[in-house]
Amino acid sequence: MIKESHEWIPLFHIPIPKKHNPMVLISTQRRVSIRLETLKESEDLRIEGLEAYPKVKELISSFISKLFEEVSMKVGLEILVNTPEGVHEGFLYAFITNAVVELLSGEFNEDLIKAATVIDSLLNLEDFVYGLRRTYLASEPFIWRVGDDPISINRKLTAYVDAIFKQQMGSSTEMQLTDLITHLSGLTTIHIFRALRDGSELRDLIRVYNGIWYILYEVIPPKIAENERYFIVYPDIGNVVIAEVRFH
């Protein structure tokens, strides 16, 4: 089985422990392709093409191991990945493991997404991985929160990510205003989605959004905008990404 997809990222989302905050998921210009096959004479797991992503490879192996435990079966798998450098690790994990589920089940739907997220929770993965799983069935950017239905932007829009800086994601700062900041974070993400949908100005909203990252995680806010390019903070597995982004 061969699967191809543009990379998707949780471009606007601020994870807060024990809270389910909304997220805006959007595809980028980068493409990933994978080829998956079952092995007839072996129960080995062979993964090639993720040498630059050891953490992703380890998580995929753990997911498949737990999946086989849940379904009381085991088959050999060969997974060949063709991906550029700098692709979102959460997307790689979600895309590849979704494809594994589709290969083994012969189909892919909402129920299988929910089943896969049970294993994600055992691996202590964040909500945005759940959101990235949903991109497997999406064609347009959308906003979504755990427990709600996704809302599509209803127009074609791509995030062109031209420069990326990553830093390790620390623990969020505990404070008396956490509930208020959580509410502000959610409202800001919703207003950003509406601005993207309507083609409205983003500069002030992104300033607030990046500022919340600083308040909670001490991520120093980058520059806001320059020649229609925005500097945006968003989460990855164990990391914070600061990217230069333009929309088209």
PDB file of C-alpha atoms in Angstrom:
ATOM      1  CA  MET A   1       0.000   0.000   0.000  1.00  0.00           C
ATOM      2  CA  ILE A   2       1.270   3.475  -0.904  1.00  0.00           C
ATOM      3  CA  LYS A   3       0.036   6.628   0.855  1.00  0.00           C
ATOM      4  CA  GLU A   4       0.963  10.235   0.114  1.00  0.00           C
ATOM      5  CA  SER A   5       0.022  13.430   1.905  1.00  0.00           C
ATOM      6  CA  HIS A   6       1.005  17.007   2.436  1.00  0.00           C
ATOM      7  CA  GLU A   7       2.369  17.578   5.912  1.00  0.00           C
ATOM      8  CA  TRP A   8      -0.234  18.899   8.355  1.00  0.00           C
ATOM      9  CA  ILE A   9       0.610  20.949  11.435  1.00  0.00           C
ATOM     10  CA  PRO A  10      -1.300  22.231  14.511  1.00  0.00           C
ATOM     11  CA  LEU A  11      -0.317  25.753  13.515  1.00  0.00           C
ATOM     12  CA  PHE A  12      -2.444  27.452  16.153  1.00  0.00           C
ATOM     13  CA  HIS A  13      -2.715  25.470  19.369  1.00  0.00           C
ATOM     14  CA  ILE A  14      -1.458  25.979  22.901  1.00  0.00           C
ATOM     15  CA  PRO A  15      -1.476  22.740  24.930  1.00  0.00           C
ATOM     16  CA  ILE A  16      -2.358  23.223  28.583  1.00  0.00           C
ATOM     17  CA  PRO A  17      -2.249  20.250  30.993  1.00  0.00           C
ATOM     18  CA  LYS A  18      -5.685  18.800  31.861  1.00  0.00           C
ATOM     19  CA  LYS A  19      -7.391  21.189  29.412  1.00  0.00           C
ATOM     20  CA  HIS A  20      -8.802  20.545  25.931  1.00  0.00           C
ATOM     21  CA  ASN A  21      -8.016  23.655  23.927  1.00  0.00           C
ATOM     22  CA  PRO A  22      -9.079  24.202  20.299  1.00  0.00           C
ATOM     23  CA  MET A  23      -6.540  23.870  17.510  1.00  0.00           C
ATOM     24  CA  VAL A  24      -6.297  25.001  13.901  1.00  0.00           C
ATOM     25  CA  LEU A  25      -4.806  22.333  11.643  1.00  0.00           C
ATOM     26  CA  ILE A  26      -3.511  23.243   8.199  1.00  0.00           C
ATOM     27  CA  SER A  27      -1.439  21.564   5.495  1.00  0.00           C
ATOM     28  CA  THR A  28       1.964  22.835   4.369  1.00  0.00           C
ATOM     29  CA  GLN A  29       3.832  22.730   1.065  1.00  0.00           C
ATOM     30  CA  ARG A  30       5.898  19.696   2.076  1.00  0.00           C
ATOM     31  CA  ARG A  31       4.915  16.180   1.046  1.00  0.00           C
ATOM     32  CA  VAL A  32       5.429  12.806   2.702  1.00  0.00           C
ATOM     33  CA  SER A  33       4.979   9.399   1.080  1.00  0.00           C
ATOM     34  CA  ILE A  34       5.107   5.930   2.597  1.00  0.00           C
ATOM     35  CA  ARG A  35       4.941   2.363   1.330  1.00  0.00           C
ATOM     36  CA  LEU A  36       3.688  -0.354   3.656  1.00  0.00           C
ATOM     37  CA  GLU A  37       3.678  -4.106   3.182  1.00  0.00           C
ATOM     38  CA  THR A  38       2.980  -7.110   5.353  1.00  0.00           C
ATOM     39  CA  LEU A  39       5.763  -9.694   5.514  1.00  0.00           C
ATOM     40  CA  LYS A  40       4.697 -13.259   4.784  1.00  0.00           C
ATOM     41  CA  GLU A  41       7.574 -15.145   6.380  1.00  0.00           C
ATOM     42  CA  SER A  42       8.527 -12.855   9.255  1.00  0.00           C
ATOM     43  CA  GLU A  43       6.978 -11.058  12.217  1.00  0.00           C
ATOM     44  CA  ASP A  44       9.687  -8.390  12.188  1.00  0.00           C
ATOM     45  CA  LEU A  45       9.000  -4.661  12.033  1.00  0.00           C
ATOM     46  CA  ARG A  46      11.215  -2.912   9.489  1.00  0.00           C
ATOM     47  CA  ILE A  47      11.128   0.863   9.274  1.00  0.00           C
ATOM     48  CA  GLU A  48      13.339   2.728   6.816  1.00  0.00           C
ATOM     49  CA  GLY A  49      13.613   6.433   6.064  1.00  0.00           C
ATOM     50  CA  LEU A  50      13.244   7.796   9.589  1.00  0.00           C
ATOM     51  CA  GLU A  51      16.937   7.983  10.455  1.00  0.00           C
ATOM     52  CA  ALA A  52      16.542  11.723  11.135  1.00  0.00           C
ATOM     53  CA  TYR A  53      13.514  11.053  13.349  1.00  0.00           C
ATOM     54  CA  PRO A  54      14.562   8.473  15.988  1.00  0.00           C
ATOM     55  CA  LYS A  55      11.852   9.574  18.430  1.00  0.00           C
ATOM     56  CA  VAL A  56       9.149   9.084  15.800  1.00  0.00           C
ATOM     57  CA  LYS A  57      10.505   5.656  14.892  1.00  0.00           C
ATOM     58  CA  GLU A  58      10.444   4.614  18.551  1.00  0.00           C
ATOM     59  CA  LEU A  59       6.866   5.840  19.014  1.00  0.00           C
ATOM     60  CA  ILE A  60       5.680   4.040  15.882  1.00  0.00           C
ATOM     61  CA  SER A  61       7.262   0.812  17.110  1.00  0.00           C
ATOM     62  CA  SER A  62       5.563   1.232  20.501  1.00  0.00           C
ATOM     63  CA  PHE A  63       2.205   1.966  18.857  1.00  0.00           C
ATOM     64  CA  ILE A  64       2.382  -1.129  16.652  1.00  0.00           C
ATOM     65  CA  SER A  65       3.425  -3.312  19.580  1.00  0.00           C
ATOM     66  CA  LYS A  66       0.470  -2.121  21.679  1.00  0.00           C
ATOM     67  CA  LEU A  67      -1.870  -2.441  18.695  1.00  0.00           C
ATOM     68  CA  PHE A  68      -0.933  -6.097  18.254  1.00  0.00           C
ATOM     69  CA  GLU A  69      -1.507  -6.655  21.969  1.00  0.00           C
ATOM     70  CA  GLU A  70      -4.993  -5.151  21.715  1.00  0.00           C
ATOM     71  CA  VAL A  71      -6.053  -7.241  18.704  1.00  0.00           C
ATOM     72  CA  SER A  72      -4.229 -10.415  19.810  1.00  0.00           C
ATOM     73  CA  MET A  73      -2.354 -10.808  16.549  1.00  0.00           C
ATOM     74  CA  LYS A  74       1.044 -10.087  15.073  1.00  0.00           C
ATOM     75  CA  VAL A  75       2.308  -9.818  11.513  1.00  0.00           C
ATOM     76  CA  GLY A  76       5.544  -8.628  10.011  1.00  0.00           C
ATOM     77  CA  LEU A  77       5.532  -5.113   8.584  1.00  0.00           C
ATOM     78  CA  GLU A  78       7.842  -3.175   6.306  1.00  0.00           C
ATOM     79  CA  ILE A  79       7.435   0.599   6.282  1.00  0.00           C
ATOM     80  CA  LEU A  80       9.419   2.730   3.831  1.00  0.00           C
ATOM     81  CA  VAL A  81       9.186   6.477   4.442  1.00  0.00           C
ATOM     82  CA  ASN A  82      10.126   9.275   2.046  1.00  0.00           C
ATOM     83  CA  THR A  83      10.124  12.576   3.892  1.00  0.00           C
ATOM     84  CA  PRO A  84      12.079  15.836   3.777  1.00  0.00           C
ATOM     85  CA  GLU A  85      13.883  17.126   6.848  1.00  0.00           C
ATOM     86  CA  GLY A  86      12.068  19.277   9.357  1.00  0.00           C
ATOM     87  CA  VAL A  87       8.642  17.679   8.977  1.00  0.00           C
ATOM     88  CA  HIS A  88       6.403  17.832  12.048  1.00  0.00           C
ATOM     89  CA  GLU A  89       7.133  14.735  14.136  1.00  0.00           C
ATOM     90  CA  GLY A  90       3.594  14.476  15.448  1.00  0.00           C
ATOM     91  CA  PHE A  91       2.298  14.430  11.882  1.00  0.00           C
ATOM     92  CA  LEU A  92       4.752  11.724  10.833  1.00  0.00           C
ATOM     93  CA  TYR A  93       3.703   9.566  13.769  1.00  0.00           C
ATOM     94  CA  ALA A  94      -0.034  10.075  13.170  1.00  0.00           C
ATOM     95  CA  PHE A  95       0.159   9.647   9.384  1.00  0.00           C
ATOM     96  CA  ILE A  96       2.255   6.479   9.471  1.00  0.00           C
ATOM     97  CA  THR A  97       0.317   4.790  12.275  1.00  0.00           C
ATOM     98  CA  ASN A  98      -2.992   5.698  10.600  1.00  0.00           C
ATOM     99  CA  ALA A  99      -1.701   3.995   7.454  1.00  0.00           C
ATOM    100  CA  VAL A 100      -0.738   0.915   9.484  1.00  0.00           C
ATOM    101  CA  VAL A 101      -4.270   0.746  10.910  1.00  0.00           C
ATOM    102  CA  GLU A 102      -5.737   1.110   7.406  1.00  0.00           C
ATOM    103  CA  LEU A 103      -3.442  -1.600   6.020  1.00  0.00           C
ATOM    104  CA  LEU A 104      -4.387  -4.082   8.739  1.00  0.00           C
ATOM    105  CA  SER A 105      -8.124  -3.303   8.838  1.00  0.00           C
ATOM    106  CA  GLY A 106      -8.747  -2.672   5.148  1.00  0.00           C
ATOM    107  CA  GLU A 107     -10.491   0.616   5.899  1.00  0.00           C
ATOM    108  CA  PHE A 108     -10.161   3.868   7.836  1.00  0.00           C
ATOM    109  CA  ASN A 109     -12.865   5.888   9.564  1.00  0.00           C
ATOM    110  CA  GLU A 110     -13.751   7.922  12.661  1.00  0.00           C
ATOM    111  CA  ASP A 111     -14.136   4.836  14.837  1.00  0.00           C
ATOM    112  CA  LEU A 112     -10.612   3.693  13.973  1.00  0.00           C
ATOM    113  CA  ILE A 113      -9.265   7.167  14.770  1.00  0.00           C
ATOM    114  CA  LYS A 114     -10.835   6.960  18.226  1.00  0.00           C
ATOM    115  CA  ALA A 115      -9.426   3.474  18.744  1.00  0.00           C
ATOM    116  CA  ALA A 116      -5.930   4.624  17.758  1.00  0.00           C
ATOM    117  CA  THR A 117      -6.063   7.525  20.207  1.00  0.00           C
ATOM    118  CA  VAL A 118      -6.497   5.071  23.073  1.00  0.00           C
ATOM    119  CA  ILE A 119      -2.974   3.872  22.308  1.00  0.00           C
ATOM    120  CA  ASP A 120      -1.793   7.479  21.914  1.00  0.00           C
ATOM    121  CA  SER A 121      -2.932   8.190  25.465  1.00  0.00           C
ATOM    122  CA  LEU A 122      -0.971   5.175  26.712  1.00  0.00           C
ATOM    123  CA  LEU A 123       2.079   6.751  25.072  1.00  0.00           C
ATOM    124  CA  ASN A 124       1.341  10.083  26.847  1.00  0.00           C
ATOM    125  CA  LEU A 125       0.831  12.010  23.619  1.00  0.00           C
ATOM    126  CA  GLU A 126      -0.901  15.389  23.518  1.00  0.00           C
ATOM    127  CA  ASP A 127      -4.325  16.288  22.097  1.00  0.00           C
ATOM    128  CA  PHE A 128      -2.779  17.725  18.939  1.00  0.00           C
ATOM    129  CA  VAL A 129      -1.755  14.201  17.873  1.00  0.00           C
ATOM    130  CA  TYR A 130      -5.456  13.286  18.008  1.00  0.00           C
ATOM    131  CA  GLY A 131      -6.124  16.309  15.812  1.00  0.00           C
ATOM    132  CA  LEU A 132      -3.381  15.284  13.392  1.00  0.00           C
ATOM    133  CA  ARG A 133      -4.991  11.849  13.080  1.00  0.00           C
ATOM    134  CA  ARG A 134      -8.130  13.560  11.813  1.00  0.00           C
ATOM    135  CA  THR A 135      -6.193  15.193   8.960  1.00  0.00           C
ATOM    136  CA  TYR A 136      -6.011  11.740   7.328  1.00  0.00           C
ATOM    137  CA  LEU A 137      -9.639  12.288   6.275  1.00  0.00           C
ATOM    138  CA  ALA A 138      -9.440  16.067   5.675  1.00  0.00           C
ATOM    139  CA  SER A 139      -8.969  18.144   2.528  1.00  0.00           C
ATOM    140  CA  GLU A 140      -9.148  21.675   3.961  1.00  0.00           C
ATOM    141  CA  PRO A 141      -7.880  23.412   7.111  1.00  0.00           C
ATOM    142  CA  PHE A 142     -10.164  23.015  10.104  1.00  0.00           C
ATOM    143  CA  ILE A 143     -10.568  23.956  13.744  1.00  0.00           C
ATOM    144  CA  TRP A 144     -11.245  21.213  16.260  1.00  0.00           C
ATOM    145  CA  ARG A 145     -11.310  20.460  19.961  1.00  0.00           C
ATOM    146  CA  VAL A 146     -11.558  17.100  21.708  1.00  0.00           C
ATOM    147  CA  GLY A 147     -15.236  16.268  22.145  1.00  0.00           C
ATOM    148  CA  ASP A 148     -16.429  18.598  19.358  1.00  0.00           C
ATOM    149  CA  ASP A 149     -16.986  18.154  15.637  1.00  0.00           C
ATOM    150  CA  PRO A 150     -14.371  19.713  13.331  1.00  0.00           C
ATOM    151  CA  ILE A 151     -15.307  22.899  11.468  1.00  0.00           C
ATOM    152  CA  SER A 152     -13.783  23.312   8.011  1.00  0.00           C
ATOM    153  CA  ILE A 153     -12.479  26.629   6.769  1.00  0.00           C
ATOM    154  CA  ASN A 154     -14.341  25.978   3.485  1.00  0.00           C
ATOM    155  CA  ARG A 155     -11.576  27.258   1.236  1.00  0.00           C
ATOM    156  CA  LYS A 156      -8.202  26.146  -0.010  1.00  0.00           C
ATOM    157  CA  LEU A 157      -5.382  27.486   2.138  1.00  0.00           C
ATOM    158  CA  THR A 158      -1.803  26.281   2.545  1.00  0.00           C
ATOM    159  CA  ALA A 159       0.810  27.318   5.107  1.00  0.00           C
ATOM    160  CA  TYR A 160       4.208  27.716   3.465  1.00  0.00           C
ATOM    161  CA  VAL A 161       6.734  27.043   6.214  1.00  0.00           C
ATOM    162  CA  ASP A 162      10.088  28.503   5.165  1.00  0.00           C
ATOM    163  CA  ALA A 163      12.213  28.452   8.318  1.00  0.00           C
ATOM    164  CA  ILE A 164      11.988  26.390  11.479  1.00  0.00           C
ATOM    165  CA  PHE A 165      13.609  26.638  14.883  1.00  0.00           C
ATOM    166  CA  LYS A 166      12.855  24.043  17.561  1.00  0.00           C
ATOM    167  CA  GLN A 167      13.418  24.128  21.281  1.00  0.00           C
ATOM    168  CA  GLN A 168      12.561  21.648  23.992  1.00  0.00           C
ATOM    169  CA  MET A 169       9.147  22.160  25.488  1.00  0.00           C
ATOM    170  CA  GLY A 170       9.272  22.658  29.229  1.00  0.00           C
ATOM    171  CA  SER A 171       6.507  22.381  31.790  1.00  0.00           C
ATOM    172  CA  SER A 172       3.820  25.024  31.803  1.00  0.00           C
ATOM    173  CA  THR A 173       4.053  27.625  34.539  1.00  0.00           C
ATOM    174  CA  GLU A 174       1.489  27.129  37.303  1.00  0.00           C
ATOM    175  CA  MET A 175      -0.319  30.327  38.228  1.00  0.00           C
ATOM    176  CA  GLN A 176      -3.561  31.545  39.747  1.00  0.00           C
ATOM    177  CA  LEU A 177      -4.734  32.866  36.376  1.00  0.00           C
ATOM    178  CA  THR A 178      -4.357  29.560  34.496  1.00  0.00           C
ATOM    179  CA  ASP A 179      -8.126  29.191  33.922  1.00  0.00           C
ATOM    180  CA  LEU A 180      -8.355  32.742  32.598  1.00  0.00           C
ATOM    181  CA  ILE A 181      -5.342  32.229  30.323  1.00  0.00           C
ATOM    182  CA  THR A 182      -6.820  28.942  29.077  1.00  0.00           C
ATOM    183  CA  HIS A 183      -9.997  30.805  28.132  1.00  0.00           C
ATOM    184  CA  LEU A 184      -7.998  33.566  26.425  1.00  0.00           C
ATOM    185  CA  SER A 185      -5.972  30.960  24.544  1.00  0.00           C
ATOM    186  CA  GLY A 186      -9.097  29.247  23.249  1.00  0.00           C
ATOM    187  CA  LEU A 187     -10.754  32.508  22.209  1.00  0.00           C
ATOM    188  CA  THR A 188      -7.596  33.673  20.439  1.00  0.00           C
ATOM    189  CA  THR A 189      -7.383  30.436  18.452  1.00  0.00           C
ATOM    190  CA  ILE A 190     -11.049  30.725  17.453  1.00  0.00           C
ATOM    191  CA  HIS A 191     -10.600  34.333  16.311  1.00  0.00           C
ATOM    192  CA  ILE A 192      -7.488  33.379  14.323  1.00  0.00           C
ATOM    193  CA  PHE A 193      -9.499  30.669  12.560  1.00  0.00           C
ATOM    194  CA  ARG A 194     -12.202  33.187  11.665  1.00  0.00           C
ATOM    195  CA  ALA A 195      -9.599  35.633  10.376  1.00  0.00           C
ATOM    196  CA  LEU A 196      -8.037  32.917   8.201  1.00  0.00           C
ATOM    197  CA  ARG A 197     -11.476  31.975   6.896  1.00  0.00           C
ATOM    198  CA  ASP A 198     -12.414  35.573   6.114  1.00  0.00           C
ATOM    199  CA  GLY A 199      -8.992  36.727   4.901  1.00  0.00           C
ATOM    200  CA  SER A 200      -8.770  39.298   7.713  1.00  0.00           C
ATOM    201  CA  GLU A 201      -5.697  40.804   9.376  1.00  0.00           C
ATOM    202  CA  LEU A 202      -3.797  38.377  11.615  1.00  0.00           C
ATOM    203  CA  ARG A 203      -1.024  40.520  13.053  1.00  0.00           C
ATOM    204  CA  ASP A 204      -2.613  41.533  16.381  1.00  0.00           C
ATOM    205  CA  LEU A 205      -4.107  38.087  16.994  1.00  0.00           C
ATOM    206  CA  ILE A 206      -0.761  36.379  16.420  1.00  0.00           C
ATOM    207  CA  ARG A 207       0.884  38.830  18.832  1.00  0.00           C
ATOM    208  CA  VAL A 208      -1.561  37.729  21.547  1.00  0.00           C
ATOM    209  CA  TYR A 209      -1.187  34.046  20.614  1.00  0.00           C
ATOM    210  CA  ASN A 210       2.621  34.114  20.754  1.00  0.00           C
ATOM    211  CA  GLY A 211       2.422  36.092  23.986  1.00  0.00           C
ATOM    212  CA  ILE A 212       0.417  33.321  25.651  1.00  0.00           C
ATOM    213  CA  TRP A 213       3.189  30.886  24.727  1.00  0.00           C
ATOM    214  CA  TYR A 214       5.592  33.171  26.593  1.00  0.00           C
ATOM    215  CA  ILE A 215       3.343  33.432  29.648  1.00  0.00           C
ATOM    216  CA  LEU A 216       2.863  29.665  29.956  1.00  0.00           C
ATOM    217  CA  TYR A 217       6.103  28.209  28.595  1.00  0.00           C
ATOM    218  CA  GLU A 218       8.547  31.141  28.518  1.00  0.00           C
ATOM    219  CA  VAL A 219       8.944  30.831  24.755  1.00  0.00           C
ATOM    220  CA  ILE A 220      10.338  34.207  23.741  1.00  0.00           C
ATOM    221  CA  PRO A 221       7.877  35.727  21.253  1.00  0.00           C
ATOM    222  CA  PRO A 222       9.345  36.048  17.751  1.00  0.00           C
ATOM    223  CA  LYS A 223       8.756  38.943  15.397  1.00  0.00           C
ATOM    224  CA  ILE A 224       5.121  39.266  14.380  1.00  0.00           C
ATOM    225  CA  ALA A 225       5.049  39.868  10.635  1.00  0.00           C
ATOM    226  CA  GLU A 226       7.221  41.021   7.791  1.00  0.00           C
ATOM    227  CA  ASN A 227       6.184  41.195   4.130  1.00  0.00           C
ATOM    228  CA  GLU A 228       3.152  38.931   4.646  1.00  0.00           C
ATOM    229  CA  ARG A 229       5.281  36.440   6.581  1.00  0.00           C
ATOM    230  CA  TYR A 230       4.332  35.576  10.139  1.00  0.00           C
ATOM    231  CA  PHE A 231       6.484  34.098  12.876  1.00  0.00           C
ATOM    232  CA  ILE A 232       4.319  31.579  14.693  1.00  0.00           C
ATOM    233  CA  VAL A 233       4.829  29.263  17.680  1.00  0.00           C
ATOM    234  CA  TYR A 234       3.212  25.815  17.686  1.00  0.00           C
ATOM    235  CA  PRO A 235       3.722  22.457  19.449  1.00  0.00           C
ATOM    236  CA  ASP A 236       5.384  19.241  18.353  1.00  0.00           C
ATOM    237  CA  ILE A 237       6.134  16.057  20.305  1.00  0.00           C
ATOM    238  CA  GLY A 238       8.336  17.244  23.162  1.00  0.00           C
ATOM    239  CA  ASN A 239       9.255  20.425  21.292  1.00  0.00           C
ATOM    240  CA  VAL A 240       8.082  23.914  20.548  1.00  0.00           C
ATOM    241  CA  VAL A 241       8.405  25.034  16.936  1.00  0.00           C
ATOM    242  CA  ILE A 242       8.990  28.644  15.922  1.00  0.00           C
ATOM    243  CA  ALA A 243       8.368  28.950  12.197  1.00  0.00           C
ATOM    244  CA  GLU A 244       8.279  31.609   9.507  1.00  0.00           C
ATOM    245  CA  VAL A 245       4.971  31.114   7.715  1.00  0.00           C
ATOM    246  CA  ARG A 246       3.150  32.661   4.784  1.00  0.00           C
ATOM    247  CA  PHE A 247      -0.352  31.739   3.652  1.00  0.00           C
ATOM    248  CA  HIS A 248      -1.494  31.103   0.113  1.00  0.00           C
TER     249      HIS A 248
END
